[in-house]
Coordinates of C-alpha atoms in Angstrom, one line a residue:
M30 CA 59.0 1.4 71.7
D31 CA 58.4 5.1 71.5
S32 CA 55.4 6.1 69.1
E33 CA 57.0 9.4 68.2
G34 CA 60.2 7.7 67.0
N35 CA 58.2 5.6 64.6
S36 CA 56.1 8.4 63.2
G37 CA 58.2 8.4 59.9
T38 CA 59.1 12.1 59.9
S39 CA 62.6 13.3 59.5
T40 CA 62.3 16.6 61.7
P41 CA 62.6 16.0 65.4
S42 CA 60.5 19.1 66.5
S43 CA 56.9 18.2 67.1
R44 CA 55.8 21.6 65.8
F45 CA 56.3 20.5 62.1
T46 CA 54.7 17.1 62.5
T47 CA 51.1 16.2 62.0
Q48 CA 49.1 15.7 65.1
A49 CA 46.8 13.0 63.5
K50 CA 47.9 9.4 63.9
T51 CA 48.4 7.4 60.6
A52 CA 47.5 3.8 60.1
D53 CA 51.3 3.0 60.6
D54 CA 51.3 4.7 64.1
I55 CA 48.2 2.8 65.1
L56 CA 49.7 -0.4 64.0
S57 CA 53.0 0.1 65.6
A58 CA 51.2 1.2 68.8
Q59 CA 49.3 -2.1 68.8
T60 CA 52.2 -4.4 67.8
V61 CA 54.8 -5.3 70.4
G62 CA 57.7 -7.7 69.7
L63 CA 57.5 -10.5 67.2
V64 CA 54.0 -11.6 65.9
Q65 CA 52.8 -14.0 63.3
L66 CA 52.4 -12.8 59.7
D67 CA 48.7 -13.6 59.6
D68 CA 48.2 -11.7 62.9
F69 CA 50.2 -8.7 61.6
R70 CA 48.2 -8.6 58.4
K71 CA 44.9 -8.6 60.4
R72 CA 46.0 -5.9 62.7
R73 CA 47.0 -3.7 59.8
A74 CA 43.8 -4.1 58.1
D75 CA 41.9 -3.2 61.3
A76 CA 44.2 -0.2 61.6
I77 CA 43.4 0.9 58.1
D78 CA 39.6 0.5 58.7
A79 CA 39.7 2.5 61.8
K80 CA 41.7 5.3 60.1
E81 CA 39.1 5.5 57.3
R82 CA 36.1 5.5 59.6
E83 CA 37.9 8.4 61.6
A84 CA 38.6 10.4 58.4
L85 CA 34.9 9.9 57.3
E86 CA 33.6 11.1 60.7
S87 CA 35.9 14.1 60.8
G88 CA 34.9 15.1 57.2
R89 CA 38.6 15.2 56.0
A90 CA 38.5 12.5 53.5
T91 CA 39.7 14.6 50.5
P92 CA 41.7 17.8 50.3
A93 CA 38.8 19.5 48.4
S94 CA 36.5 18.8 51.5
A95 CA 39.1 20.3 53.7
T96 CA 39.0 23.6 51.9
D97 CA 35.3 23.7 51.8
S98 CA 35.0 22.8 55.5
S99 CA 36.4 26.3 56.4
D100 CA 32.9 27.7 55.4
P101 CA 30.3 25.9 57.5
T102 CA 27.4 27.4 55.6
F103 CA 28.6 25.9 52.3
K104 CA 26.3 23.5 50.6
P105 CA 27.4 21.7 47.5
S106 CA 25.1 22.5 44.6
K107 CA 23.2 19.8 43.0
K108 CA 22.4 20.0 39.3
K109 CA 18.8 19.0 38.7
R110 CA 18.3 16.6 35.9
K111 CA 15.9 17.7 33.2
T112 CA 13.0 15.5 32.6
V113 CA 11.8 14.9 29.1
K114 CA 8.0 15.6 28.6
K115 CA 6.2 13.1 26.6
G116 CA 3.5 13.9 24.1
A117 CA 4.6 17.5 23.4
L118 CA 5.3 18.7 19.8
S119 CA 8.2 20.9 19.2
F120 CA 9.5 22.6 16.2
G121 CA 12.8 24.0 17.1
N122 CA 12.5 24.7 20.8
D123 CA 15.2 22.4 21.9
E124 CA 17.8 24.3 19.6
D125 CA 16.6 27.6 21.1
N126 CA 17.0 26.2 24.6
D127 CA 20.4 24.7 23.9
S128 CA 21.7 28.1 22.4
Q129 CA 20.4 30.2 25.3
T130 CA 21.5 27.9 28.3
P131 CA 25.3 28.5 28.0
T132 CA 25.0 32.3 27.9
E133 CA 22.7 32.4 30.8
S134 CA 24.9 30.1 32.9
L135 CA 27.9 32.2 32.2
K136 CA 26.2 35.3 33.4
S137 CA 24.9 33.7 36.6
R138 CA 28.5 32.5 37.4
S139 CA 29.9 36.0 37.1
S140 CA 27.2 38.0 38.8
T141 CA 25.3 35.7 41.3
P142 CA 26.4 33.4 44.2
A143 CA 26.0 29.6 44.0
A144 CA 22.8 29.5 45.8
T145 CA 21.1 32.1 43.5
K146 CA 22.4 29.9 40.5
E147 CA 20.6 26.8 41.8
D148 CA 17.4 28.5 42.3
K149 CA 17.7 29.9 38.7
I150 CA 18.3 26.4 37.3
N151 CA 15.3 25.1 39.1
E152 CA 13.2 28.0 37.7
E153 CA 14.2 27.2 34.3
D154 CA 13.5 23.5 34.6
D155 CA 10.0 24.2 36.1
S156 CA 9.0 26.6 33.3
P157 CA 6.7 25.1 30.5
P158 CA 7.9 24.8 27.1
I159 CA 6.7 27.3 24.4
K160 CA 4.0 25.8 22.3
K161 CA 3.9 26.8 18.6
R162 CA 0.5 26.6 16.6
L163 CA 0.5 24.5 13.5
A164 CA 0.3 26.5 10.4
A165 CA -1.0 25.6 7.0
N166 CA 1.5 23.8 4.7
S167 CA 2.5 26.4 2.1
N168 CA 3.6 23.6 -0.3
V169 CA 0.2 22.3 -0.9
G170 CA -1.3 23.9 -4.0
F171 CA -4.9 23.1 -3.4
M172 CA -6.7 22.4 -0.2
A173 CA -10.2 20.8 -0.5
K174 CA -12.8 22.6 1.7
S175 CA -14.8 20.5 4.0
M176 CA -18.4 19.9 2.8
S177 CA -21.4 19.4 4.7
K178 CA -23.9 16.5 4.3
S179 CA -26.3 18.5 2.3
A180 CA -23.6 19.6 0.0
L181 CA -22.4 16.1 -0.5
L182 CA -26.0 15.0 -1.1
R183 CA -26.4 17.8 -3.7
E184 CA -23.2 16.7 -5.4
A185 CA -24.3 13.0 -5.6
Q186 CA -27.7 14.0 -7.0
T187 CA -26.1 16.2 -9.7
R188 CA -23.7 13.3 -10.7
E189 CA -26.6 10.9 -10.9
Q190 CA -28.6 13.4 -13.0
L191 CA -25.7 13.8 -15.4
R192 CA -25.3 10.1 -15.5
K193 CA -28.9 9.7 -16.6
D194 CA -28.7 12.6 -19.1
F195 CA -25.6 11.0 -20.7
L196 CA -27.5 7.6 -21.0
V197 CA -30.6 9.3 -22.7
M198 CA -28.2 11.2 -25.0
Q199 CA -26.2 8.0 -25.8
E200 CA -29.5 6.0 -26.5
A201 CA -30.6 9.0 -28.9
V202 CA -27.4 8.8 -30.7
K203 CA -27.6 5.0 -31.1
Q204 CA -31.0 5.5 -32.7
T205 CA -29.6 7.9 -35.3
D206 CA -29.7 6.6 -38.9
F207 CA -26.7 6.6 -41.2
L208 CA -25.7 5.0 -44.6
L209 CA -23.2 2.4 -45.1
P210 CA -22.3 1.8 -48.8
F211 CA -20.7 -1.5 -49.5
V212 CA -19.5 -4.0 -52.2
F213 CA -19.6 -7.8 -52.4
Y214 CA -16.1 -9.1 -52.8
D215 CA -15.1 -12.5 -54.1
G216 CA -11.7 -11.5 -55.9
T217 CA -13.5 -8.8 -57.7
D218 CA -15.7 -5.8 -56.5
I219 CA -19.5 -6.6 -57.0
P220 CA -21.6 -3.4 -56.6
G221 CA -23.8 -4.1 -53.6
G222 CA -25.6 -0.8 -52.9
Q223 CA -26.1 0.8 -49.4
C224 CA -27.8 -0.1 -46.1
R225 CA -29.6 2.3 -43.9
M226 CA -28.4 1.4 -40.4
K227 CA -28.5 2.8 -37.0
K228 CA -25.4 3.7 -35.1
G229 CA -26.4 1.3 -32.3
D230 CA -26.8 -1.7 -34.6
M231 CA -24.4 -4.6 -34.6
V232 CA -22.2 -5.9 -37.5
W233 CA -24.1 -9.1 -37.8
L234 CA -27.4 -7.0 -38.5
F235 CA -25.6 -5.1 -41.3
L236 CA -24.5 -8.4 -43.0
D237 CA -28.0 -9.7 -42.8
R238 CA -29.4 -6.7 -44.4
A239 CA -26.6 -6.5 -47.1
R240 CA -27.4 -10.1 -48.3
K241 CA -31.2 -9.1 -48.5
V242 CA -30.1 -5.9 -50.5
G243 CA -28.3 -8.2 -52.9
A244 CA -31.5 -10.3 -53.5
E245 CA -33.8 -7.3 -53.8
V246 CA -31.6 -5.0 -55.9
G247 CA -29.9 -7.7 -57.9
G248 CA -33.0 -8.6 -60.1
S249 CA -31.7 -10.5 -63.0
D250 CA -28.1 -10.3 -61.9
K251 CA -27.3 -13.8 -60.8
A252 CA -24.0 -12.7 -59.0
R253 CA -26.0 -10.6 -56.5
R254 CA -28.8 -13.1 -55.9
E255 CA -26.2 -15.8 -55.0
W256 CA -25.1 -13.7 -51.9
A257 CA -28.6 -13.9 -50.5
R258 CA -28.2 -17.6 -50.0
V259 CA -25.0 -17.2 -47.9
G260 CA -25.7 -17.3 -44.1
V261 CA -24.7 -14.5 -41.9
D262 CA -22.3 -16.7 -40.0
D263 CA -20.4 -17.3 -43.3
L264 CA -20.2 -13.6 -44.1
M265 CA -17.4 -11.1 -43.1
L266 CA -17.2 -7.3 -42.9
V267 CA -13.8 -6.0 -44.0
K268 CA -13.4 -2.3 -43.4
G269 CA -10.2 -1.2 -45.2
D270 CA -7.9 -4.1 -44.2
I271 CA -9.5 -5.0 -40.9
I272 CA -12.1 -7.7 -40.4
I273 CA -14.7 -6.5 -37.9
P274 CA -16.2 -9.0 -35.6
H275 CA -20.0 -9.9 -35.7
H276 CA -20.6 -8.8 -32.0
Y277 CA -19.3 -5.1 -32.2
E278 CA -21.7 -2.1 -32.5
F279 CA -21.0 0.5 -34.9
Y280 CA -21.4 3.1 -32.1
Y281 CA -18.3 1.5 -30.3
F282 CA -16.0 2.7 -33.3
M283 CA -17.6 6.1 -33.5
V284 CA -17.4 7.0 -29.8
N285 CA -13.9 5.7 -29.4
K286 CA -12.8 7.1 -32.8
T287 CA -11.1 4.0 -33.8
I288 CA -8.4 4.5 -36.5
G289 CA -7.2 1.7 -38.8
Y290 CA -4.5 1.7 -41.4
N291 CA -6.2 4.1 -43.7
G292 CA -7.8 6.4 -41.1
P293 CA -11.0 6.2 -39.0
L294 CA -12.9 3.1 -39.5
F295 CA -16.3 4.8 -39.1
P296 CA -15.8 8.5 -39.3
H297 CA -19.3 9.2 -38.1
S298 CA -20.3 11.5 -35.1
A299 CA -20.9 10.1 -31.7
E300 CA -22.9 13.2 -30.7
P301 CA -26.5 14.2 -31.4
T302 CA -27.0 15.6 -34.8
A303 CA -29.9 17.1 -36.8
N304 CA -31.0 13.5 -37.6
T305 CA -31.0 12.3 -34.1
P306 CA -34.6 11.5 -32.9
L307 CA -36.0 13.4 -30.0
D308 CA -38.1 10.6 -28.8
T309 CA -36.2 7.3 -28.3
S310 CA -38.9 5.4 -26.7
A311 CA -40.3 4.1 -29.9
T312 CA -37.2 2.1 -31.0
A313 CA -37.0 -0.2 -34.0
P314 CA -37.8 -3.8 -33.3
A315 CA -34.8 -5.8 -32.8
G316 CA -35.5 -8.6 -35.3
G317 CA -33.3 -11.7 -35.6
L318 CA -32.0 -13.3 -38.8
S319 CA -34.4 -13.2 -41.6
I320 CA -34.8 -15.1 -44.8
P321 CA -34.7 -12.9 -47.8
T322 CA -37.9 -12.8 -49.8
A323 CA -39.6 -10.6 -52.1
P324 CA -40.1 -7.0 -50.7
S325 CA -43.6 -6.5 -49.3
K326 CA -45.8 -3.4 -49.9
T327 CA -45.1 -2.1 -46.4
S328 CA -41.3 -2.5 -46.7
K329 CA -41.5 -0.8 -50.1
A330 CA -43.5 2.0 -48.8
Q331 CA -40.9 2.5 -45.8
M332 CA -38.1 2.5 -48.3
Q333 CA -39.8 5.0 -50.6
S334 CA -40.7 7.4 -47.9
P335 CA -38.1 7.5 -45.2
A336 CA -38.3 9.9 -42.3
V337 CA -35.0 11.6 -43.4
P338 CA -33.9 11.4 -47.0
D339 CA -30.8 9.5 -47.7
A340 CA -29.0 12.5 -49.0
D341 CA -29.2 14.1 -45.6
L342 CA -27.8 11.1 -43.6
E343 CA -24.1 10.6 -42.7
G344 CA -22.3 8.2 -45.0
F345 CA -24.1 9.3 -48.2
G346 CA -21.6 9.5 -50.8
D347 CA -18.8 7.6 -49.0
D348 CA -16.6 5.1 -51.0
S349 CA -18.2 1.8 -51.1
N350 CA -15.0 0.0 -52.0
S351 CA -13.7 0.5 -48.5
T352 CA -16.5 -1.6 -47.0
K353 CA -16.4 -5.2 -48.2
V354 CA -18.9 -8.0 -47.6
V355 CA -16.8 -11.2 -48.0
D356 CA -17.7 -15.0 -48.0
R357 CA -15.7 -16.5 -45.1
R358 CA -15.2 -19.7 -47.1
W359 CA -13.7 -17.8 -50.1
Y360 CA -11.4 -16.1 -47.6
E361 CA -10.2 -19.3 -46.1
R362 CA -9.2 -20.5 -49.6
N363 CA -7.5 -17.4 -50.7
K364 CA -6.1 -15.7 -47.6
H365 CA -2.6 -16.4 -48.8
I366 CA -3.3 -14.2 -51.9
F367 CA -3.3 -10.5 -52.2
P368 CA -5.2 -8.5 -51.0
A369 CA -6.8 -11.2 -48.6
S370 CA -3.3 -11.7 -47.2
T371 CA -3.0 -8.1 -45.9
W372 CA -6.5 -8.5 -43.9
E373 CA -6.3 -9.1 -40.2
D374 CA -8.8 -9.4 -37.3
F375 CA -9.7 -6.3 -35.3
D376 CA -7.7 -5.9 -32.1
P377 CA -8.9 -3.2 -29.7
T378 CA -5.6 -3.1 -27.9
K379 CA -3.4 -2.5 -31.1
D380 CA -2.4 0.9 -32.3
Y381 CA -2.9 0.7 -36.1
T382 CA -1.3 4.0 -36.8
N383 CA 2.3 3.0 -35.8
H384 CA 1.9 -0.8 -36.6
V385 CA 4.1 -2.4 -39.3
R386 CA 1.8 -4.3 -41.6
K387 CA 3.0 -7.9 -42.3
D388 CA 1.7 -11.0 -44.2
V389 CA 0.9 -14.4 -42.8
N390 CA 4.6 -15.3 -43.1
G391 CA 5.8 -12.3 -41.2
N392 CA 7.2 -10.2 -44.2
A393 CA 6.6 -6.5 -44.0
F394 CA 4.6 -4.8 -46.7
F395 CA 6.0 -1.7 -48.6
F396 CA 3.2 0.7 -49.7
S397 CA 3.9 3.7 -51.6
S398 CA 2.6 6.9 -50.1

């Protein structure tokens, strides 16, 4: 069988036929007569493999390579992949590089050969990124200055000195005398007089002095002398409509400016005044509960010649009816009756200015203004 007759071309002239043998030509040249199907498939696979190896060796595997083979000096350009550098801070460099790369590549395509383009890409990849310095944040209103160790030490010493000065001033204020007029109350107001107290004294000390004043000033008045027999634990201090516990200091209400239903509970100054002692080392002895007895000559002399006259002290001339000394046993028996039904224990967390006053049954009171 002639190989040219089985080439598969319709033109008899060899001038218009390809000179390269196809896989079918190789298969027909190796196959003569009738063969088995398996043998035919094996020979066909061998012919196709041989044709592919021949095409790879000759460099004509694709049409594009055939056109490029006309220029033996041509080398396919390889685009170098950019490597991401770790640890570098960037504020917008990536956007600038992305916006500049297309324009530069367009210019290189129109004005330079392929080899120059490859060199240019390599140069751009090797160039280090532009680093921008970090500037101060304009949104921060105040930036604290760094302080040296000596400055920090001076600041700590200043704070400690201010703390000590405040404690000295506070102790001086606590030693300042003031007057507290009061009445005994058992359903009716019984004039009790006034007590000379210090702003740092506790409430129980005032109650102890109040019952002694009742015994000393009462004289032949039996109603007053009866109050001297009541123990301090059975006495209550009612300021306005608020029952003040025994363990509170008067200074606590002054420094916090505590306000009750009818205004400040103790509207005395928490700052040094003209009557504040300069030397607080010689403080008054903190005596405990005492038994009321007849006043001695020494106590009478102290009462007659005080360091500061009563008229110059804070609290002189205040209304005594707003400060009541009450027997707790009487209160327990009559707390459902007005005005004892309006009294309540002092709560430091409550705002008495906006609080609705209610009785023990939860009924709101209506007071005329």
